[in-house]
Short mmCIF file of C-alpha atoms in Angstrom, two decimals:
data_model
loop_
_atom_site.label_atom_id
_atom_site.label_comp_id
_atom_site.label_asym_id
_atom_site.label_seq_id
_atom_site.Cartn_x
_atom_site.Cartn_y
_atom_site.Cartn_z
CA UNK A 19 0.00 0.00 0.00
CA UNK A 20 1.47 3.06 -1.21
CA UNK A 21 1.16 5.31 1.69
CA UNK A 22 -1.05 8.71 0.83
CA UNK A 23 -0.87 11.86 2.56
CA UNK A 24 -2.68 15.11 1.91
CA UNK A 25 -0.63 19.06 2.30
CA UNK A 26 -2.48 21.88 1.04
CA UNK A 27 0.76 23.46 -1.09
CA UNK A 28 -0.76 26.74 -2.67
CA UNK A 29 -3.51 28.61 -0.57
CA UNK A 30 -4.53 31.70 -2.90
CA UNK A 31 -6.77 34.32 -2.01
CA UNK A 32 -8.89 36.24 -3.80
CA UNK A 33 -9.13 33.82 -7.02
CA UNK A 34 -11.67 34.92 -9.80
CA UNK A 35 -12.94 33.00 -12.56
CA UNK A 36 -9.64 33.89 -14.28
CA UNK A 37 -7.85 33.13 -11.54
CA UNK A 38 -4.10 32.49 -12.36
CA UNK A 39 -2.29 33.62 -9.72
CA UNK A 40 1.04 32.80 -8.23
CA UNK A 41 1.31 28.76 -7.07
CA UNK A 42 3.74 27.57 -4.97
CA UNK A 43 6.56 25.15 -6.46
CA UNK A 44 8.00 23.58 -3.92
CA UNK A 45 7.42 19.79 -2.84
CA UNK A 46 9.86 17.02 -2.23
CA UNK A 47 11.42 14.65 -4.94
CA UNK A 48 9.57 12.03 -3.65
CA UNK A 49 5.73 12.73 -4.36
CA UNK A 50 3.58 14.35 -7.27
CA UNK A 51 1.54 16.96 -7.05
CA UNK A 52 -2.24 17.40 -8.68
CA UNK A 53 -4.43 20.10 -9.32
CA UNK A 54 -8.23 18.64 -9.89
CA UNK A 55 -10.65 20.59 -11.50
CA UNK A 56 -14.17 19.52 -11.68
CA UNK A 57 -16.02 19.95 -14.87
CA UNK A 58 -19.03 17.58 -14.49
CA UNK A 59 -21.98 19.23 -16.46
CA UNK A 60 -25.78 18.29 -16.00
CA UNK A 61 -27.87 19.26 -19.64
CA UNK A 62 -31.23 20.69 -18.64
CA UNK A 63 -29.82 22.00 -15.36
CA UNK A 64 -30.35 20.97 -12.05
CA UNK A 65 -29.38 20.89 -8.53
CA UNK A 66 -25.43 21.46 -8.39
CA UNK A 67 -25.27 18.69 -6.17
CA UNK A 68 -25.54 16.51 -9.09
CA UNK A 69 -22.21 17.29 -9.97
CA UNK A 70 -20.06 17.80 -6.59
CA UNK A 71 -17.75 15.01 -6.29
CA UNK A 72 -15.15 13.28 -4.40
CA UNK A 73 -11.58 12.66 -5.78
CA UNK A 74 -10.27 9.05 -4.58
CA UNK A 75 -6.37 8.36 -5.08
CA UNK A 76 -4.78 5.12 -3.77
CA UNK A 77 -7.21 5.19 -0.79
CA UNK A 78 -10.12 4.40 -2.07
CA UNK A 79 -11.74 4.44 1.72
CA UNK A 80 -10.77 7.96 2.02
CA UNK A 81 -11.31 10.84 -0.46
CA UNK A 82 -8.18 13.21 -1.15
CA UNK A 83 -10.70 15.65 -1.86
CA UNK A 84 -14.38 15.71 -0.83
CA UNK A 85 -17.32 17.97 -2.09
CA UNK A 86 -15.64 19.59 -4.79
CA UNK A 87 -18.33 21.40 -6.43
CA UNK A 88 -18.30 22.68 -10.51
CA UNK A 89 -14.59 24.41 -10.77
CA UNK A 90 -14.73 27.82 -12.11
CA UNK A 91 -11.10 29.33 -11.57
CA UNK A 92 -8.11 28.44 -12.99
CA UNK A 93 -5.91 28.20 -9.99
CA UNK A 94 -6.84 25.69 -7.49
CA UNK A 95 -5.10 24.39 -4.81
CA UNK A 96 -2.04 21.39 -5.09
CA UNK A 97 -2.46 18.29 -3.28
CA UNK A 98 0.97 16.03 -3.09
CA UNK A 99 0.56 12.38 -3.09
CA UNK A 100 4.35 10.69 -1.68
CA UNK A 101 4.96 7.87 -3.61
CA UNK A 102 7.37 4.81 -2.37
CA UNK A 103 8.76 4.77 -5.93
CA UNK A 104 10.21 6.89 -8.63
CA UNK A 105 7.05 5.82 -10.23
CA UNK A 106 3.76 4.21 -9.38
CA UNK A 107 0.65 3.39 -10.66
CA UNK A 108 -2.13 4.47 -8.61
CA UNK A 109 -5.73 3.76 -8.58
CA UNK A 110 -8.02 6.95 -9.12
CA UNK A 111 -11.97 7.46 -8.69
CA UNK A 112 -14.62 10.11 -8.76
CA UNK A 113 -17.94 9.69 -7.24
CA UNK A 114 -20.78 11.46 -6.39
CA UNK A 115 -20.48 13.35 -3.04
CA UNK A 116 -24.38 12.63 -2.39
CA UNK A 117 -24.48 9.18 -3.92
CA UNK A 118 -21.07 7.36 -3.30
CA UNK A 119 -21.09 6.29 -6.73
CA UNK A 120 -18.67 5.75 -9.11
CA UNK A 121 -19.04 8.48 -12.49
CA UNK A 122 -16.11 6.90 -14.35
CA UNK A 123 -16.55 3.09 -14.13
CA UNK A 124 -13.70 3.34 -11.62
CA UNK A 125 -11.19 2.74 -9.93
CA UNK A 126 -8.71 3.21 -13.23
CA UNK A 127 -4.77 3.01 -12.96
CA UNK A 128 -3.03 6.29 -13.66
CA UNK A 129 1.35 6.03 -13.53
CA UNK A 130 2.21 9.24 -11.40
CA UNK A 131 6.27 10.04 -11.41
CA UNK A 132 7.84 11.27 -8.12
CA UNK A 133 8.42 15.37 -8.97
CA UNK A 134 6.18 15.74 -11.81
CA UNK A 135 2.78 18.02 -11.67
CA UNK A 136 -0.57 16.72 -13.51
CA UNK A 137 -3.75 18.37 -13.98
CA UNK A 138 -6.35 16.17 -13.33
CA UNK A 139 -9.76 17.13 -14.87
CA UNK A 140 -12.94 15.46 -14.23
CA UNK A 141 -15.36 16.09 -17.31
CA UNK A 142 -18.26 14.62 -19.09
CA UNK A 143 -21.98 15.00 -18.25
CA UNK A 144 -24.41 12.86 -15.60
CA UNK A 145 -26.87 11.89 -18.70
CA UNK A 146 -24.68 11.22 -20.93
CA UNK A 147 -22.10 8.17 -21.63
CA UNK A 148 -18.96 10.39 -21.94
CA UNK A 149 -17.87 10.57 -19.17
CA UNK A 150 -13.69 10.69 -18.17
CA UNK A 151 -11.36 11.18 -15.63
CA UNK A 152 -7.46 12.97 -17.20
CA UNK A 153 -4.37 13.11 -16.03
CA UNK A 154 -2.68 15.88 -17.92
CA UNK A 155 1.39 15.47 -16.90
CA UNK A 156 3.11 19.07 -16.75
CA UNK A 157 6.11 19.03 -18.74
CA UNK A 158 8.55 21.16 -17.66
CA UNK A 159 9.82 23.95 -19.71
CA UNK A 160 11.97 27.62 -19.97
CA UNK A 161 9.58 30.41 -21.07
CA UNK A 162 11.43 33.36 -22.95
CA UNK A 163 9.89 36.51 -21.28
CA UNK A 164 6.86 38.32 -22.88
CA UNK A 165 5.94 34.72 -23.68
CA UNK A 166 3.61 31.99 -22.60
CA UNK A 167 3.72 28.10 -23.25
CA UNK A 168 -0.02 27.04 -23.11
CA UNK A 169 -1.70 23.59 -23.41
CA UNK A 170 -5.30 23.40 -24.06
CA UNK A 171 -7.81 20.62 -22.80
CA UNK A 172 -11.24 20.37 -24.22
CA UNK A 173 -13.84 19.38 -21.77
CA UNK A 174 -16.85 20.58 -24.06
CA UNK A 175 -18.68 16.90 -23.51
CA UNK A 176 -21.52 18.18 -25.32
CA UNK A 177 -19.24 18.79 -28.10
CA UNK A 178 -17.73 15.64 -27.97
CA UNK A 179 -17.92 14.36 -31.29
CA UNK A 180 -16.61 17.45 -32.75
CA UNK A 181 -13.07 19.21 -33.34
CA UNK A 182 -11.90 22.37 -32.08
CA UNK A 183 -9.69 25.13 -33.34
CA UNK A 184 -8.02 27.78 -31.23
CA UNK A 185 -7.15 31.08 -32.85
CA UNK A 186 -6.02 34.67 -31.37
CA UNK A 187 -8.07 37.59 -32.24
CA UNK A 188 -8.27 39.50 -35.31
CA UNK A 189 -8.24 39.14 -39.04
CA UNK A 190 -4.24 38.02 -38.66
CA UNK A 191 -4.98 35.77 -35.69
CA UNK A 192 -2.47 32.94 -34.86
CA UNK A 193 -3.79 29.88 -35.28
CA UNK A 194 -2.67 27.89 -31.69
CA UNK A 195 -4.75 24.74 -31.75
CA UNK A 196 -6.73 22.87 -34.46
CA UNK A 197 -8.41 19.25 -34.15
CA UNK A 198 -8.39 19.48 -30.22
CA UNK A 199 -10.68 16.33 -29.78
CA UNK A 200 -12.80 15.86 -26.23
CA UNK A 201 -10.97 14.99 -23.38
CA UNK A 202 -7.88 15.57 -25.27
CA UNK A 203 -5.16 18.08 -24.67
CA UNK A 204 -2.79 19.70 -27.12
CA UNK A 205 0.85 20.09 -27.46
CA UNK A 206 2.56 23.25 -25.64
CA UNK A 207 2.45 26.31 -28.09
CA UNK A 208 4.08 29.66 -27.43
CA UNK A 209 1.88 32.86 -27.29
CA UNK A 210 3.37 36.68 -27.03
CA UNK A 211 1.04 37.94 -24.22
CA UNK A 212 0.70 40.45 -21.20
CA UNK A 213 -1.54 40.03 -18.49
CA UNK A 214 -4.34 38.38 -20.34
CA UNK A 215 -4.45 35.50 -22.31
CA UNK A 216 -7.39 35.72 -25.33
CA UNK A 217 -8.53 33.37 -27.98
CA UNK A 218 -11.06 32.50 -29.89
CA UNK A 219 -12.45 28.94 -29.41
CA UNK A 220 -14.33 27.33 -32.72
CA UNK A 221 -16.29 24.45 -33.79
CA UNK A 222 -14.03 23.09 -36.24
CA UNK A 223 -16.37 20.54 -37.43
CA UNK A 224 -19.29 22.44 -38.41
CA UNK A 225 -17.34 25.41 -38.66
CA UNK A 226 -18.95 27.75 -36.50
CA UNK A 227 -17.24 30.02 -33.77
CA UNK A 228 -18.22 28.94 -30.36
CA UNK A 229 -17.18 31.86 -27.89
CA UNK A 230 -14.62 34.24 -27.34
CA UNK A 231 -12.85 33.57 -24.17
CA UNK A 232 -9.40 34.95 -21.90
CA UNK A 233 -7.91 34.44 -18.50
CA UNK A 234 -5.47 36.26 -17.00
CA UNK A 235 -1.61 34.95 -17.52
CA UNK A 236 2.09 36.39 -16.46
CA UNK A 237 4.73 36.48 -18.82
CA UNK A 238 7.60 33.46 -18.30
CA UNK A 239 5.19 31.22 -17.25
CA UNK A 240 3.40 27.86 -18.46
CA UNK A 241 -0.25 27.24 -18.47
CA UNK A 242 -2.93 24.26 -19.16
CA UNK A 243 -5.74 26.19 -20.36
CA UNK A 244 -8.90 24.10 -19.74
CA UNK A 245 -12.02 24.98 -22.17
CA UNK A 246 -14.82 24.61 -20.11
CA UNK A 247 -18.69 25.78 -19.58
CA UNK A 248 -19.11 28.78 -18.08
CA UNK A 249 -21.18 26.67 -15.45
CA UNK A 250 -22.50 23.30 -14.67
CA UNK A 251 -25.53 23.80 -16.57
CA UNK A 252 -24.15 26.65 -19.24
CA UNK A 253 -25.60 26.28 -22.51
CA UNK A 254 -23.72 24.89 -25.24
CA UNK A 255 -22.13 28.66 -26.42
CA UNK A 256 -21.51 29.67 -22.89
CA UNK A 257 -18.05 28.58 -21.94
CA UNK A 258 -14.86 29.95 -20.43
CA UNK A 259 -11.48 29.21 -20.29
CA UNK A 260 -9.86 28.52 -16.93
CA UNK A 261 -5.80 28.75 -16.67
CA UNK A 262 -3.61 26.20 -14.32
CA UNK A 263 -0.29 28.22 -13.93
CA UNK A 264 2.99 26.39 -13.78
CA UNK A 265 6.45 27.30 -13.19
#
C-alpha cells in the first residue's frame, strides 16, 4: 500500500474566474503533485449537487478531496501524493459526493512520477455516456519573457464528437490549436502575451465560432488552459477558459 498523505501546497486568495495567480513550487522529490478541477456538467440544469464530487487516489476508503463542487477558476489548490517509488501506478476514482457512486466506471490506474505536476480534470456530463477522468502530466519547460507556453484541454462533452480550433483575435490571428478532440489536450504552443491570455475557441467541425474567451496569464510562465462551460448547466455557447499556472 502506497502510503497517501494530503498538504495543502498553494492557498490563494482572492481567485476569480480567471484566476491564475502565483502557485507555490516547492514539494519534495519524492511525491507528485495534482491540481483537480471539476467539470461535471448536467444538460437541462439541475441541482449542483448533481455534480459535486469526491476525488479518490490510492485510498479508495478515504477521499483526497471531498465535495468539490463545478470548478470555475483556474488556480486551485495542489495536493501532493508521496509515492514509495520513482514511479507508481495508482488507482483513481470520482464519485458522487451525495451518492457514493462511481461516475467513471472506476477505480482506473493512472502512472504518477515522483516530482512531476498533472492536472487532473474530471469532465463529461451525468446523462450522458462520456464521461472521463485525465491526467494531464506538466512538462517542464523555460519560457522566454513576454511569452507563454499554453496547453489546451477540451472538456466541451456536449461537443464531444466534434473538433476544435483555437485562434487569437483579429483578421491576422495565430492559429494555436486545431483538431483538439474531447478529453484531449494539445501540445505546448508559445503565445506573445501580457496580463491576459485571449482566444477565440471554434467548432471546427461544423465550422462555427463557439465563444470568445481569456484568463489572466504572467509572462515566463506555463499554463494548461482548460475549455470549459461557463457553469454546470451553461448552454452549449456559454463557456470559459480557466488557466492552471505552472512554473
Amino acid at each position: 500500500m502506497i502510503f497517501l498523505r494530503l498538504v495543502l501546497a498553494a492557498s490563494v486568495a482572492g481567485l476569480s474566474a480567471f484566476g491564475c495567480d502565483e502557485d507555490e513550487d516547492v514539494f519534495s522529490n519524492d511525491s507528485a503533485q495534482l491540481y483537480f478541477h471539476n467539470q461535471l456538467t448536467q444538460v437541462g440544469g439541475g441541482s449542483e449537487d448533481d455534480v459535486t464530487v469526491d476525488l479518490f487516489v490510492d485510498n479508495q476508503n478515504s477521499p483526497l478531496q471531498d465535495d468539490v463542487g463545478y470548478t470555475i477558476t483556474g488556480n486551485v489548490s495542489a495536493e501532493s501524493i508521496e509515492l514509495d517509488d520513482d514511479s507508481e501506478s495508482l488507482s483513481f476514482d470520482a464519485r458522487g459526493s451525495s451518492s457514493g457512486s462511481t461516475l467513471v466506471n472506476g477505480p482506473l490506474n493512472r502512472t504518477l512520477t515522483a516530482g512531476d505536476r498533472y492536472t487532473v480534470v474530471l469532465m463529461g456530463d451525468t446523462t450522458l455516456d462520456n464521461r472521463q477522468l485525465r491526467t494531464y502530466r506538466h512538462q517542464d519547460m523555460d519560457v522566454t519573457s513576454g511569452q507563454i507556453r499554453v496547453r489546451f484541454i477540451n472538456t466541451l462533452s456536449r461537443l464531444s464528437g466534434d473538433e476544435l480550433s483555437v485562434v487569437t483575435p483579429g483578421a491576422a490571428g495565430q492559429s494555436l490549436v486545431s483538431g483538439l478532440e474531447y478529453a484531449e489536450g494539445s501540445s505546448y504552443v508559445s503565445v506573445n502575451v501580457s496580463g491576459s491570455l485571449d482566444v477565440t475557441v471554434n467548432n471546427e467541425t461544423q465550422g462555427l465560432e463557439i465563444d470568445q474567451v481569456s484568463c489572466s496569464v504572467s509572462s515566463g510562465r506555463s499554463y494548461d488552459a482548460i475549455i470549459a462551460y461557463r457553469r454546470f448547466d451553461s448552454d452549449d455557447d456559454q463557456i470559459a477558459m480557466y488557466c492552471q499556472p505552472f512554473n
